[in-house]
């Protein structure tokens, strides 16, 4: 049985005070909830506030990105050791907004994944096709390529904590959600690539989240799908009530 993981991706929203307010209201709503793992990924600037606010709860905190080098002259960047030092235990890697606006490539995703795993962070690697690729019938090829290159030269032992998120780009922030069947089909492709890279047993245990306009109204249908092992939630994770409703789908 794969324990479901519901993760909040706050993107570029909330100040530290607003992060504290969120946890004040959110934690009581999920206090007794141990069916699923809950993760909140705020901006770097709010990590400290989030970690402090989440202390003593079962909610884990993650970052939205990292740099792969141990240190150096990389203005504006943050590495795995720095994230761990402030108490973050997870990190999102290769989100489509980073691929689209900040030059993230399959190769940098691979470097970041290696560095996160090496440091002991739990990575959530995002893959997903854009609308033109889906319309051209290229979804499976795109997912295979993104996974193959993300997993390149990583051993199953090293990859043990890996989590993957399938996020069709056309569904992110658009209100268009993939149907549970469509998401499920994509998850099977991703699981197949994980089996090629890391073996069947690893693939059977790999958690693959769905992301893209997950809301309280569609969470039950998506999360009931056996192939879907949780969600990566953007917009609907900013409000404590709506995120807790998704967690408790
Ligand atoms: P959304 O974002 O839920 O606002 O569509 C999901 C994501 O980008 O992770």
Coordinates of C-alpha atoms and ligand atoms in Angstrom, one line a residue:
X1 CA 0.0 0.0 0.0
X2 CA 1.4 3.4 -1.0
X3 CA 0.6 6.0 1.6
X4 CA -0.9 9.0 -0.2
X5 CA 0.9 12.3 -0.1
X6 CA -0.9 15.6 -0.4
X7 CA 1.5 18.5 -1.0
X8 CA 0.9 22.3 -1.2
X9 CA 2.9 24.3 -3.7
X10 CA 2.5 27.9 -2.6
X11 CA 4.5 29.3 -5.5
X12 CA 5.2 33.0 -5.1
X13 CA 2.5 33.6 -2.5
X14 CA 2.5 34.5 1.2
X15 CA 4.8 36.4 3.5
X16 CA 6.2 34.8 6.7
X17 CA 3.3 36.3 8.7
X18 CA 0.8 35.0 6.2
X19 CA 2.4 31.6 6.4
X20 CA 2.1 31.6 10.2
X21 CA -1.6 32.6 9.9
X22 CA -2.1 29.7 7.5
X23 CA -0.6 27.1 9.9
X24 CA -2.6 28.6 12.9
X25 CA -5.8 27.9 11.0
X26 CA -4.8 24.8 9.1
X27 CA -3.2 22.6 11.8
X28 CA -6.4 22.2 13.9
X29 CA -8.3 21.2 10.8
X30 CA -6.0 18.2 10.1
X31 CA -4.9 17.4 13.7
X32 CA -6.1 13.8 13.8
X33 CA -5.5 13.1 10.1
X34 CA -2.9 10.4 9.7
X35 CA -4.2 8.6 6.6
X36 CA -2.1 10.7 4.3
X37 CA 1.2 12.5 4.5
X38 CA 0.9 16.3 4.3
X39 CA 3.6 18.6 3.0
X40 CA 3.6 22.4 2.6
X41 CA 6.1 24.0 0.2
X42 CA 6.3 27.8 0.7
X43 CA 8.9 30.2 -0.7
X44 CA 12.4 30.0 0.7
X45 CA 11.7 33.1 2.7
X46 CA 8.8 31.4 4.6
X47 CA 10.5 28.1 5.3
X48 CA 11.7 29.1 8.7
X49 CA 8.2 30.4 9.7
X50 CA 6.6 27.3 8.3
X51 CA 8.9 24.8 10.0
X52 CA 8.5 26.6 13.3
X53 CA 4.7 26.7 13.0
X54 CA 4.5 23.1 11.9
X55 CA 6.6 21.8 14.8
X56 CA 4.9 19.1 16.8
X57 CA 2.4 18.4 14.0
X58 CA 2.7 15.7 11.3
X59 CA 2.9 18.3 8.5
X60 CA 6.3 18.4 6.8
X61 CA 7.8 21.4 5.0
X62 CA 9.5 21.5 1.6
X63 CA 11.1 24.0 -0.7
X64 CA 10.1 24.7 -4.3
X65 CA 13.5 24.5 -5.9
X66 CA 17.2 24.1 -5.1
X67 CA 20.6 24.4 -6.7
X68 CA 22.7 21.3 -7.2
X69 CA 26.1 22.7 -6.2
X70 CA 27.4 22.4 -2.6
X71 CA 28.2 26.1 -2.5
X72 CA 29.7 28.8 -4.7
X73 CA 29.2 32.0 -6.6
X74 CA 25.6 31.4 -7.7
X75 CA 23.8 34.6 -6.9
X76 CA 20.2 34.1 -5.7
X77 CA 20.5 30.3 -5.3
X78 CA 20.0 28.0 -2.4
X79 CA 21.3 24.4 -2.0
X80 CA 20.2 21.2 -0.3
X81 CA 22.3 21.7 2.9
X82 CA 20.8 25.1 3.4
X83 CA 17.2 23.7 3.1
X84 CA 18.0 21.0 5.6
X85 CA 19.6 23.5 7.9
X86 CA 16.3 25.4 8.2
X87 CA 14.3 22.2 8.7
X88 CA 12.9 21.6 5.2
X89 CA 12.8 17.9 4.4
X90 CA 11.2 17.9 0.9
X91 CA 11.9 19.8 -2.3
X92 CA 9.9 20.2 -5.5
X93 CA 12.2 19.7 -8.6
X94 CA 11.4 20.6 -12.3
X95 CA 8.1 22.3 -11.8
X96 CA 6.8 23.3 -15.2
X97 CA 6.8 27.0 -14.3
X98 CA 10.6 26.6 -13.7
X99 CA 11.0 24.8 -16.9
X100 CA 8.9 27.4 -18.8
X101 CA 10.2 30.6 -17.2
X102 CA 13.5 29.9 -15.6
X103 CA 15.4 27.7 -18.1
X104 CA 15.0 24.4 -16.1
X105 CA 15.9 21.5 -18.4
X106 CA 15.8 17.7 -18.1
X107 CA 19.5 17.9 -17.4
X108 CA 19.3 20.4 -14.5
X109 CA 16.4 18.4 -13.1
X110 CA 18.7 15.4 -13.1
X111 CA 21.5 17.4 -11.3
X112 CA 19.0 18.7 -8.8
X113 CA 17.5 15.3 -8.2
X114 CA 21.0 13.8 -7.6
X115 CA 21.9 16.5 -5.2
X116 CA 18.6 16.4 -3.2
X117 CA 18.9 12.6 -2.8
X118 CA 22.5 12.8 -1.9
X119 CA 21.7 15.3 0.9
X120 CA 18.7 13.3 2.2
X121 CA 15.9 15.5 1.0
X122 CA 12.7 13.9 -0.3
X123 CA 12.4 15.1 -3.9
X124 CA 9.1 15.6 -5.7
X125 CA 10.0 15.6 -9.4
X126 CA 7.5 17.1 -11.7
X127 CA 6.9 16.0 -15.3
X128 CA 4.1 16.7 -17.7
X129 CA 3.2 17.6 -21.3
X130 CA 2.1 21.0 -22.7
X131 CA -1.1 21.3 -24.6
X132 CA 0.5 21.2 -28.0
X133 CA 2.3 18.0 -27.1
X134 CA -0.9 16.3 -25.9
X135 CA -2.8 17.4 -29.0
X136 CA 0.0 16.1 -31.2
X137 CA -0.2 12.7 -29.5
X138 CA 3.2 13.1 -27.9
X139 CA 2.3 12.8 -24.2
X140 CA 3.7 9.4 -23.7
X141 CA 7.0 10.3 -25.5
X142 CA 7.4 13.5 -23.4
X143 CA 6.8 11.7 -20.1
X144 CA 9.2 8.9 -21.1
X145 CA 11.9 11.4 -22.0
X146 CA 11.4 13.6 -18.9
X147 CA 11.5 10.6 -16.6
X148 CA 14.4 8.8 -18.4
X149 CA 16.6 12.0 -18.2
X150 CA 15.6 12.9 -14.7
X151 CA 16.5 9.4 -13.5
X152 CA 19.7 9.2 -15.5
X153 CA 22.6 7.5 -13.7
X154 CA 20.8 7.3 -10.3
X155 CA 20.7 3.9 -8.6
X156 CA 17.5 2.4 -7.1
X157 CA 19.2 2.6 -3.7
X158 CA 19.9 6.3 -4.0
X159 CA 16.5 7.0 -5.4
X160 CA 14.6 5.3 -2.5
X161 CA 12.8 8.4 -1.3
X162 CA 11.8 9.6 -4.8
X163 CA 8.3 11.0 -5.4
X164 CA 7.1 12.0 -8.9
X165 CA 4.3 14.4 -9.7
X166 CA 2.4 14.2 -13.0
X167 CA 1.4 17.7 -13.8
X168 CA -0.1 18.2 -17.3
X169 CA 0.9 21.8 -18.0
X170 CA -2.5 22.6 -19.6
X171 CA -4.2 21.8 -16.3
X172 CA -2.0 24.0 -14.0
X173 CA -3.9 27.1 -12.8
X174 CA -6.4 26.8 -15.6
X175 CA -9.3 25.2 -13.9
X176 CA -9.0 22.3 -16.4
X177 CA -8.4 19.1 -14.6
X178 CA -7.2 15.9 -16.2
X179 CA -9.9 13.2 -15.8
X180 CA -8.9 10.5 -13.3
X181 CA -8.6 8.1 -16.3
X182 CA -6.3 10.4 -18.3
X183 CA -4.1 11.0 -15.2
X184 CA -4.1 7.3 -14.5
X185 CA -2.9 6.5 -18.0
X186 CA 0.0 9.0 -17.6
X187 CA 0.9 7.5 -14.2
X188 CA 1.2 4.1 -15.8
X189 CA 3.7 5.5 -18.3
X190 CA 5.7 7.1 -15.5
X191 CA 5.6 3.9 -13.4
X192 CA 6.9 2.0 -16.4
X193 CA 9.9 4.4 -16.8
X194 CA 10.6 4.0 -13.1
X195 CA 10.5 0.2 -13.5
X196 CA 13.1 0.5 -16.4
X197 CA 15.4 2.8 -14.4
X198 CA 15.0 1.3 -10.9
X199 CA 13.3 -2.1 -11.2
X200 CA 9.7 -3.3 -10.9
X201 CA 9.6 -3.5 -7.1
X202 CA 10.8 0.1 -6.8
X203 CA 8.2 1.2 -9.4
X204 CA 5.4 -0.6 -7.5
X205 CA 6.3 1.4 -4.4
X206 CA 6.8 4.7 -6.1
X207 CA 4.3 7.4 -5.2
X208 CA 3.1 9.3 -8.2
X209 CA 1.1 12.5 -7.4
X210 CA -1.3 14.2 -9.7
X211 CA -1.2 18.0 -10.0
X212 CA -3.2 20.5 -12.0
X213 CA -6.3 22.3 -10.7
X214 CA -6.9 19.9 -7.8
X215 CA -9.8 21.3 -5.8
X216 CA -12.0 20.1 -2.9
X217 CA -14.6 19.3 -5.6
X218 CA -12.5 17.0 -7.7
X219 CA -10.1 15.6 -5.0
X220 CA -12.2 12.5 -4.2
X221 CA -12.5 11.4 -7.8
X222 CA -8.8 11.8 -8.5
X223 CA -7.6 10.4 -5.2
X224 CA -9.8 7.3 -5.4
X225 CA -8.0 6.2 -8.5
X226 CA -5.6 3.4 -7.5
X227 CA -2.8 4.8 -9.8
X228 CA -2.9 8.3 -8.1
X229 CA -0.9 8.4 -4.9
X230 CA -1.7 11.9 -3.9
X231 CA -1.8 15.5 -5.2
X232 CA 0.4 18.5 -5.7
X233 CA -1.9 21.4 -5.1
X234 CA -1.3 25.0 -6.2
X235 CA -4.1 27.6 -6.0
X236 CA -6.4 25.6 -3.7
X237 CA -3.6 25.1 -1.2
X238 CA -3.4 28.7 -0.2
X239 CA -6.5 28.7 1.9
X240 CA -6.5 26.5 5.0
X241 CA -10.1 25.4 4.6
X242 CA -9.8 24.4 1.0
X243 CA -6.4 22.6 1.5
X244 CA -7.7 20.7 4.5
X245 CA -10.8 19.7 2.5
X246 CA -8.5 18.3 -0.2
X247 CA -6.4 16.5 2.4
X248 CA -9.5 15.0 3.9
X249 CA -11.1 14.2 0.5
Ligands
LIG1 P1 -2.8 24.5 -9.5 O1 -1.2 24.3 -9.5 O2 -3.3 23.5 -8.5 O3 -3.0 25.9 -9.2 O4 -3.2 24.1 -10.9 C1 -0.6 23.0 -9.4 C2 0.9 23.1 -9.4 O5 1.4 23.9 -10.2 O6 1.6 22.4 -8.7

